[in-house]
Amino acid sequence: MQAAAQVFERYGYAAGTTNRIAARAGVSIGTLYQYFPNKDAILVALVRAHVAEGIAALQPHLRSLREGARVEDVLPGIVQAMVSLHSTAPTLHRVLFEETQLPRSLRAELETLEDQLVELTASALAADTGSRAGDPHLRARVVIAAIEALTHRLVLRPPQGVSMAQLASEITRLVHVYMLA
């Protein structure tokens, strides 16, 4: 998996062949095929590993929401976790989510995960008496989408001279203002 990540980062998905992955891993192509039937299977495994890292990074914050914390209090930690996750290997992240067509089943898994995050966020927004009026599910959907889109856009293509901490702060501020407006 590590060899595949390195090859995809260096060559991109199209030129990141199984032969290059096997060579980078120091195994024969036959050995690689014992674990993965093709390059797409390797991609799916990398995406799943990345998503698992994201879930692990979000767990403390999600737990706080489940325990009744206000979204605005948990928001900075959520944004920072996502910025950190995406900034660790931005080139690989770009390959995984922009260069490739993910299988329909994997896209469905990602959509289900997003729906779960929206439900949790909507519940927290509905329970928050200081939260603005309106449909908490719609607000939650917009908040989740905004964090995801801004993180992808700004971390994968950061403005020059801007730190990841500054990006996290600005994303947090934007989403916070939306939630309170």
PDB file of C-alpha atoms in Angstrom:
ATOM      1  CA  MET A   1       0.000   0.000   0.000  1.00  0.00           C
ATOM      2  CA  GLN A   2       2.798   2.404   0.874  1.00  0.00           C
ATOM      3  CA  ALA A   3       4.567   1.620  -2.399  1.00  0.00           C
ATOM      4  CA  ALA A   4       1.346   2.221  -4.333  1.00  0.00           C
ATOM      5  CA  ALA A   5       0.841   5.553  -2.592  1.00  0.00           C
ATOM      6  CA  GLN A   6       4.385   6.599  -3.471  1.00  0.00           C
ATOM      7  CA  VAL A   7       4.017   5.525  -7.101  1.00  0.00           C
ATOM      8  CA  PHE A   8       0.666   7.286  -7.522  1.00  0.00           C
ATOM      9  CA  GLU A   9       2.084  10.440  -5.934  1.00  0.00           C
ATOM     10  CA  ARG A  10       5.069  10.432  -8.269  1.00  0.00           C
ATOM     11  CA  TYR A  11       3.488   9.287 -11.539  1.00  0.00           C
ATOM     12  CA  GLY A  12      -0.236   9.884 -11.131  1.00  0.00           C
ATOM     13  CA  TYR A  13      -2.870   7.236 -11.593  1.00  0.00           C
ATOM     14  CA  ALA A  14      -2.564   6.644 -15.332  1.00  0.00           C
ATOM     15  CA  ALA A  15       1.205   6.131 -15.268  1.00  0.00           C
ATOM     16  CA  GLY A  16       1.218   4.482 -11.844  1.00  0.00           C
ATOM     17  CA  THR A  17       1.308   0.961 -13.195  1.00  0.00           C
ATOM     18  CA  THR A  18       1.208  -2.272 -11.235  1.00  0.00           C
ATOM     19  CA  ASN A  19       4.721  -2.997 -12.548  1.00  0.00           C
ATOM     20  CA  ARG A  20       5.963   0.248 -10.984  1.00  0.00           C
ATOM     21  CA  ILE A  21       4.129  -0.510  -7.758  1.00  0.00           C
ATOM     22  CA  ALA A  22       5.580  -4.011  -7.552  1.00  0.00           C
ATOM     23  CA  ALA A  23       9.087  -2.718  -8.289  1.00  0.00           C
ATOM     24  CA  ARG A  24       8.735   0.017  -5.629  1.00  0.00           C
ATOM     25  CA  ALA A  25       7.496  -2.550  -3.106  1.00  0.00           C
ATOM     26  CA  GLY A  26      10.355  -4.892  -3.976  1.00  0.00           C
ATOM     27  CA  VAL A  27       8.058  -7.755  -4.930  1.00  0.00           C
ATOM     28  CA  SER A  28       7.306  -9.564  -8.156  1.00  0.00           C
ATOM     29  CA  ILE A  29       4.269  -8.575 -10.178  1.00  0.00           C
ATOM     30  CA  GLY A  30       2.862 -12.045  -9.434  1.00  0.00           C
ATOM     31  CA  THR A  31       3.127 -11.418  -5.708  1.00  0.00           C
ATOM     32  CA  LEU A  32       1.354  -8.070  -6.103  1.00  0.00           C
ATOM     33  CA  TYR A  33      -1.469  -9.792  -8.003  1.00  0.00           C
ATOM     34  CA  GLN A  34      -1.883 -12.264  -5.144  1.00  0.00           C
ATOM     35  CA  TYR A  35      -3.038  -9.347  -3.005  1.00  0.00           C
ATOM     36  CA  PHE A  36      -4.663  -7.075  -5.574  1.00  0.00           C
ATOM     37  CA  PRO A  37      -6.273  -8.249  -8.825  1.00  0.00           C
ATOM     38  CA  ASN A  38      -5.585  -4.915 -10.564  1.00  0.00           C
ATOM     39  CA  LYS A  39      -4.638  -1.285 -10.106  1.00  0.00           C
ATOM     40  CA  ASP A  40      -8.226  -0.279  -9.397  1.00  0.00           C
ATOM     41  CA  ALA A  41      -8.304  -2.607  -6.385  1.00  0.00           C
ATOM     42  CA  ILE A  42      -5.194  -0.900  -5.058  1.00  0.00           C
ATOM     43  CA  LEU A  43      -6.840   2.489  -5.554  1.00  0.00           C
ATOM     44  CA  VAL A  44      -9.940   1.359  -3.654  1.00  0.00           C
ATOM     45  CA  ALA A  45      -7.781   0.058  -0.790  1.00  0.00           C
ATOM     46  CA  LEU A  46      -5.932   3.387  -0.616  1.00  0.00           C
ATOM     47  CA  VAL A  47      -9.190   5.371  -0.613  1.00  0.00           C
ATOM     48  CA  ARG A  48     -10.615   3.173   2.140  1.00  0.00           C
ATOM     49  CA  ALA A  49      -7.442   3.617   4.190  1.00  0.00           C
ATOM     50  CA  HIS A  50      -7.621   7.378   3.701  1.00  0.00           C
ATOM     51  CA  VAL A  51     -11.283   7.465   4.734  1.00  0.00           C
ATOM     52  CA  ALA A  52     -10.478   5.359   7.816  1.00  0.00           C
ATOM     53  CA  GLU A  53      -7.784   7.903   8.758  1.00  0.00           C
ATOM     54  CA  GLY A  54     -10.333  10.684   8.377  1.00  0.00           C
ATOM     55  CA  ILE A  55     -12.878   8.907  10.548  1.00  0.00           C
ATOM     56  CA  ALA A  56     -10.237   8.273  13.202  1.00  0.00           C
ATOM     57  CA  ALA A  57      -9.231  11.957  13.151  1.00  0.00           C
ATOM     58  CA  LEU A  58     -12.860  13.031  13.512  1.00  0.00           C
ATOM     59  CA  GLN A  59     -13.848  10.546  16.232  1.00  0.00           C
ATOM     60  CA  PRO A  60     -13.108  12.764  19.270  1.00  0.00           C
ATOM     61  CA  HIS A  61     -15.078  15.615  17.720  1.00  0.00           C
ATOM     62  CA  LEU A  62     -17.980  13.414  16.659  1.00  0.00           C
ATOM     63  CA  ARG A  63     -18.075  11.919  20.147  1.00  0.00           C
ATOM     64  CA  SER A  64     -18.346  15.435  21.569  1.00  0.00           C
ATOM     65  CA  LEU A  65     -21.293  16.165  19.278  1.00  0.00           C
ATOM     66  CA  ARG A  66     -23.002  12.922  20.314  1.00  0.00           C
ATOM     67  CA  GLU A  67     -22.496  13.929  23.951  1.00  0.00           C
ATOM     68  CA  GLY A  68     -24.240  17.258  23.419  1.00  0.00           C
ATOM     69  CA  ALA A  69     -21.450  19.683  22.542  1.00  0.00           C
ATOM     70  CA  ARG A  70     -22.408  22.653  20.406  1.00  0.00           C
ATOM     71  CA  VAL A  71     -21.378  22.482  16.748  1.00  0.00           C
ATOM     72  CA  GLU A  72     -19.664  25.861  16.948  1.00  0.00           C
ATOM     73  CA  ASP A  73     -17.487  24.605  19.820  1.00  0.00           C
ATOM     74  CA  VAL A  74     -16.477  21.448  17.944  1.00  0.00           C
ATOM     75  CA  LEU A  75     -16.145  23.098  14.532  1.00  0.00           C
ATOM     76  CA  PRO A  76     -12.513  24.304  14.855  1.00  0.00           C
ATOM     77  CA  GLY A  77     -11.319  20.810  15.745  1.00  0.00           C
ATOM     78  CA  ILE A  78     -13.246  19.242  12.872  1.00  0.00           C
ATOM     79  CA  VAL A  79     -11.830  21.688  10.343  1.00  0.00           C
ATOM     80  CA  GLN A  80      -8.295  21.350  11.708  1.00  0.00           C
ATOM     81  CA  ALA A  81      -8.545  17.553  11.532  1.00  0.00           C
ATOM     82  CA  MET A  82      -9.656  17.693   7.895  1.00  0.00           C
ATOM     83  CA  VAL A  83      -6.997  20.230   6.920  1.00  0.00           C
ATOM     84  CA  SER A  84      -4.310  18.128   8.600  1.00  0.00           C
ATOM     85  CA  LEU A  85      -5.520  14.956   6.912  1.00  0.00           C
ATOM     86  CA  HIS A  86      -5.564  16.527   3.459  1.00  0.00           C
ATOM     87  CA  SER A  87      -2.251  18.331   3.849  1.00  0.00           C
ATOM     88  CA  THR A  88      -0.334  15.168   4.765  1.00  0.00           C
ATOM     89  CA  ALA A  89      -0.147  13.887   1.165  1.00  0.00           C
ATOM     90  CA  PRO A  90      -1.939  16.386  -1.071  1.00  0.00           C
ATOM     91  CA  THR A  91      -0.597  14.950  -4.321  1.00  0.00           C
ATOM     92  CA  LEU A  92      -1.842  11.477  -3.430  1.00  0.00           C
ATOM     93  CA  HIS A  93      -5.163  12.898  -2.311  1.00  0.00           C
ATOM     94  CA  ARG A  94      -5.526  14.655  -5.654  1.00  0.00           C
ATOM     95  CA  VAL A  95      -4.808  11.376  -7.461  1.00  0.00           C
ATOM     96  CA  LEU A  96      -7.302   9.436  -5.356  1.00  0.00           C
ATOM     97  CA  PHE A  97     -10.175  11.887  -5.592  1.00  0.00           C
ATOM     98  CA  GLU A  98      -9.615  13.971  -8.720  1.00  0.00           C
ATOM     99  CA  GLU A  99      -7.725  11.866 -11.263  1.00  0.00           C
ATOM    100  CA  THR A 100      -9.745   8.711 -10.974  1.00  0.00           C
ATOM    101  CA  GLN A 101     -13.275   7.508 -11.401  1.00  0.00           C
ATOM    102  CA  LEU A 102     -14.093   5.735  -8.159  1.00  0.00           C
ATOM    103  CA  PRO A 103     -16.217   2.607  -8.446  1.00  0.00           C
ATOM    104  CA  ARG A 104     -19.921   3.169  -7.908  1.00  0.00           C
ATOM    105  CA  SER A 105     -19.955   0.962  -4.798  1.00  0.00           C
ATOM    106  CA  LEU A 106     -17.180   2.995  -3.178  1.00  0.00           C
ATOM    107  CA  ARG A 107     -18.914   6.273  -4.072  1.00  0.00           C
ATOM    108  CA  ALA A 108     -22.051   4.889  -2.431  1.00  0.00           C
ATOM    109  CA  GLU A 109     -20.053   4.092   0.741  1.00  0.00           C
ATOM    110  CA  LEU A 110     -18.680   7.643   0.786  1.00  0.00           C
ATOM    111  CA  GLU A 111     -22.164   9.086   0.301  1.00  0.00           C
ATOM    112  CA  THR A 112     -23.480   6.955   3.174  1.00  0.00           C
ATOM    113  CA  LEU A 113     -20.686   8.219   5.400  1.00  0.00           C
ATOM    114  CA  GLU A 114     -21.495  11.797   4.424  1.00  0.00           C
ATOM    115  CA  ASP A 115     -25.186  11.185   5.189  1.00  0.00           C
ATOM    116  CA  GLN A 116     -24.241   9.901   8.649  1.00  0.00           C
ATOM    117  CA  LEU A 117     -22.149  13.013   9.295  1.00  0.00           C
ATOM    118  CA  VAL A 118     -25.028  15.199   8.133  1.00  0.00           C
ATOM    119  CA  GLU A 119     -27.478  13.409  10.458  1.00  0.00           C
ATOM    120  CA  LEU A 120     -25.174  13.815  13.438  1.00  0.00           C
ATOM    121  CA  THR A 121     -24.545  17.485  12.638  1.00  0.00           C
ATOM    122  CA  ALA A 122     -28.252  18.139  12.036  1.00  0.00           C
ATOM    123  CA  SER A 123     -29.108  16.608  15.407  1.00  0.00           C
ATOM    124  CA  ALA A 124     -26.523  18.808  17.101  1.00  0.00           C
ATOM    125  CA  LEU A 125     -27.803  21.903  15.295  1.00  0.00           C
ATOM    126  CA  ALA A 126     -31.431  21.098  16.164  1.00  0.00           C
ATOM    127  CA  ALA A 127     -30.536  20.662  19.834  1.00  0.00           C
ATOM    128  CA  ASP A 128     -28.582  23.926  19.971  1.00  0.00           C
ATOM    129  CA  THR A 129     -30.900  26.662  21.249  1.00  0.00           C
ATOM    130  CA  GLY A 130     -28.421  29.323  20.104  1.00  0.00           C
ATOM    131  CA  SER A 131     -28.461  28.034  16.545  1.00  0.00           C
ATOM    132  CA  ARG A 132     -30.345  29.973  13.911  1.00  0.00           C
ATOM    133  CA  ALA A 133     -33.775  28.946  12.708  1.00  0.00           C
ATOM    134  CA  GLY A 134     -34.310  26.933   9.582  1.00  0.00           C
ATOM    135  CA  ASP A 135     -33.937  23.372   8.442  1.00  0.00           C
ATOM    136  CA  PRO A 136     -31.082  21.831  10.460  1.00  0.00           C
ATOM    137  CA  HIS A 137     -30.643  19.040   7.886  1.00  0.00           C
ATOM    138  CA  LEU A 138     -30.114  21.528   5.081  1.00  0.00           C
ATOM    139  CA  ARG A 139     -27.725  23.606   7.206  1.00  0.00           C
ATOM    140  CA  ALA A 140     -25.832  20.449   8.187  1.00  0.00           C
ATOM    141  CA  ARG A 141     -25.575  19.356   4.537  1.00  0.00           C
ATOM    142  CA  VAL A 142     -24.223  22.787   3.564  1.00  0.00           C
ATOM    143  CA  VAL A 143     -21.749  22.817   6.469  1.00  0.00           C
ATOM    144  CA  ILE A 144     -20.384  19.339   5.641  1.00  0.00           C
ATOM    145  CA  ALA A 145     -20.168  20.143   1.922  1.00  0.00           C
ATOM    146  CA  ALA A 146     -18.495  23.497   2.583  1.00  0.00           C
ATOM    147  CA  ILE A 147     -15.851  22.012   4.848  1.00  0.00           C
ATOM    148  CA  GLU A 148     -15.142  19.214   2.366  1.00  0.00           C
ATOM    149  CA  ALA A 149     -15.045  21.463  -0.707  1.00  0.00           C
ATOM    150  CA  LEU A 150     -12.985  24.218   0.891  1.00  0.00           C
ATOM    151  CA  THR A 151     -10.552  21.749   2.402  1.00  0.00           C
ATOM    152  CA  HIS A 152     -10.039  20.026  -0.937  1.00  0.00           C
ATOM    153  CA  ARG A 153      -9.696  23.246  -2.892  1.00  0.00           C
ATOM    154  CA  LEU A 154      -7.521  25.229  -0.500  1.00  0.00           C
ATOM    155  CA  VAL A 155      -5.323  22.473   0.903  1.00  0.00           C
ATOM    156  CA  LEU A 156      -4.665  20.753  -2.410  1.00  0.00           C
ATOM    157  CA  ARG A 157      -3.960  24.111  -4.082  1.00  0.00           C
ATOM    158  CA  PRO A 158      -2.966  26.418  -1.226  1.00  0.00           C
ATOM    159  CA  PRO A 159      -2.522  30.128  -1.760  1.00  0.00           C
ATOM    160  CA  GLN A 160       1.147  31.052  -1.649  1.00  0.00           C
ATOM    161  CA  GLY A 161       2.418  32.202   1.714  1.00  0.00           C
ATOM    162  CA  VAL A 162      -0.604  30.937   3.642  1.00  0.00           C
ATOM    163  CA  SER A 163      -0.144  28.315   6.359  1.00  0.00           C
ATOM    164  CA  MET A 164      -2.414  25.335   6.922  1.00  0.00           C
ATOM    165  CA  ALA A 165      -3.356  26.850  10.289  1.00  0.00           C
ATOM    166  CA  GLN A 166      -4.461  30.050   8.528  1.00  0.00           C
ATOM    167  CA  LEU A 167      -6.525  28.038   6.046  1.00  0.00           C
ATOM    168  CA  ALA A 168      -8.183  26.082   8.865  1.00  0.00           C
ATOM    169  CA  SER A 169      -8.946  29.309  10.688  1.00  0.00           C
ATOM    170  CA  GLU A 170     -10.525  30.932   7.636  1.00  0.00           C
ATOM    171  CA  ILE A 171     -12.617  27.863   6.768  1.00  0.00           C
ATOM    172  CA  THR A 172     -13.797  27.694  10.369  1.00  0.00           C
ATOM    173  CA  ARG A 173     -14.676  31.382  10.392  1.00  0.00           C
ATOM    174  CA  LEU A 174     -16.640  31.129   7.139  1.00  0.00           C
ATOM    175  CA  VAL A 175     -18.647  28.099   8.282  1.00  0.00           C
ATOM    176  CA  HIS A 176     -19.192  29.613  11.733  1.00  0.00           C
ATOM    177  CA  VAL A 177     -20.602  32.817  10.247  1.00  0.00           C
ATOM    178  CA  TYR A 178     -22.926  30.776   8.017  1.00  0.00           C
ATOM    179  CA  MET A 179     -24.186  28.756  10.979  1.00  0.00           C
ATOM    180  CA  LEU A 180     -24.943  31.878  12.998  1.00  0.00           C
ATOM    181  CA  ALA A 181     -26.320  34.099  10.217  1.00  0.00           C
TER     182      ALA A 181
END
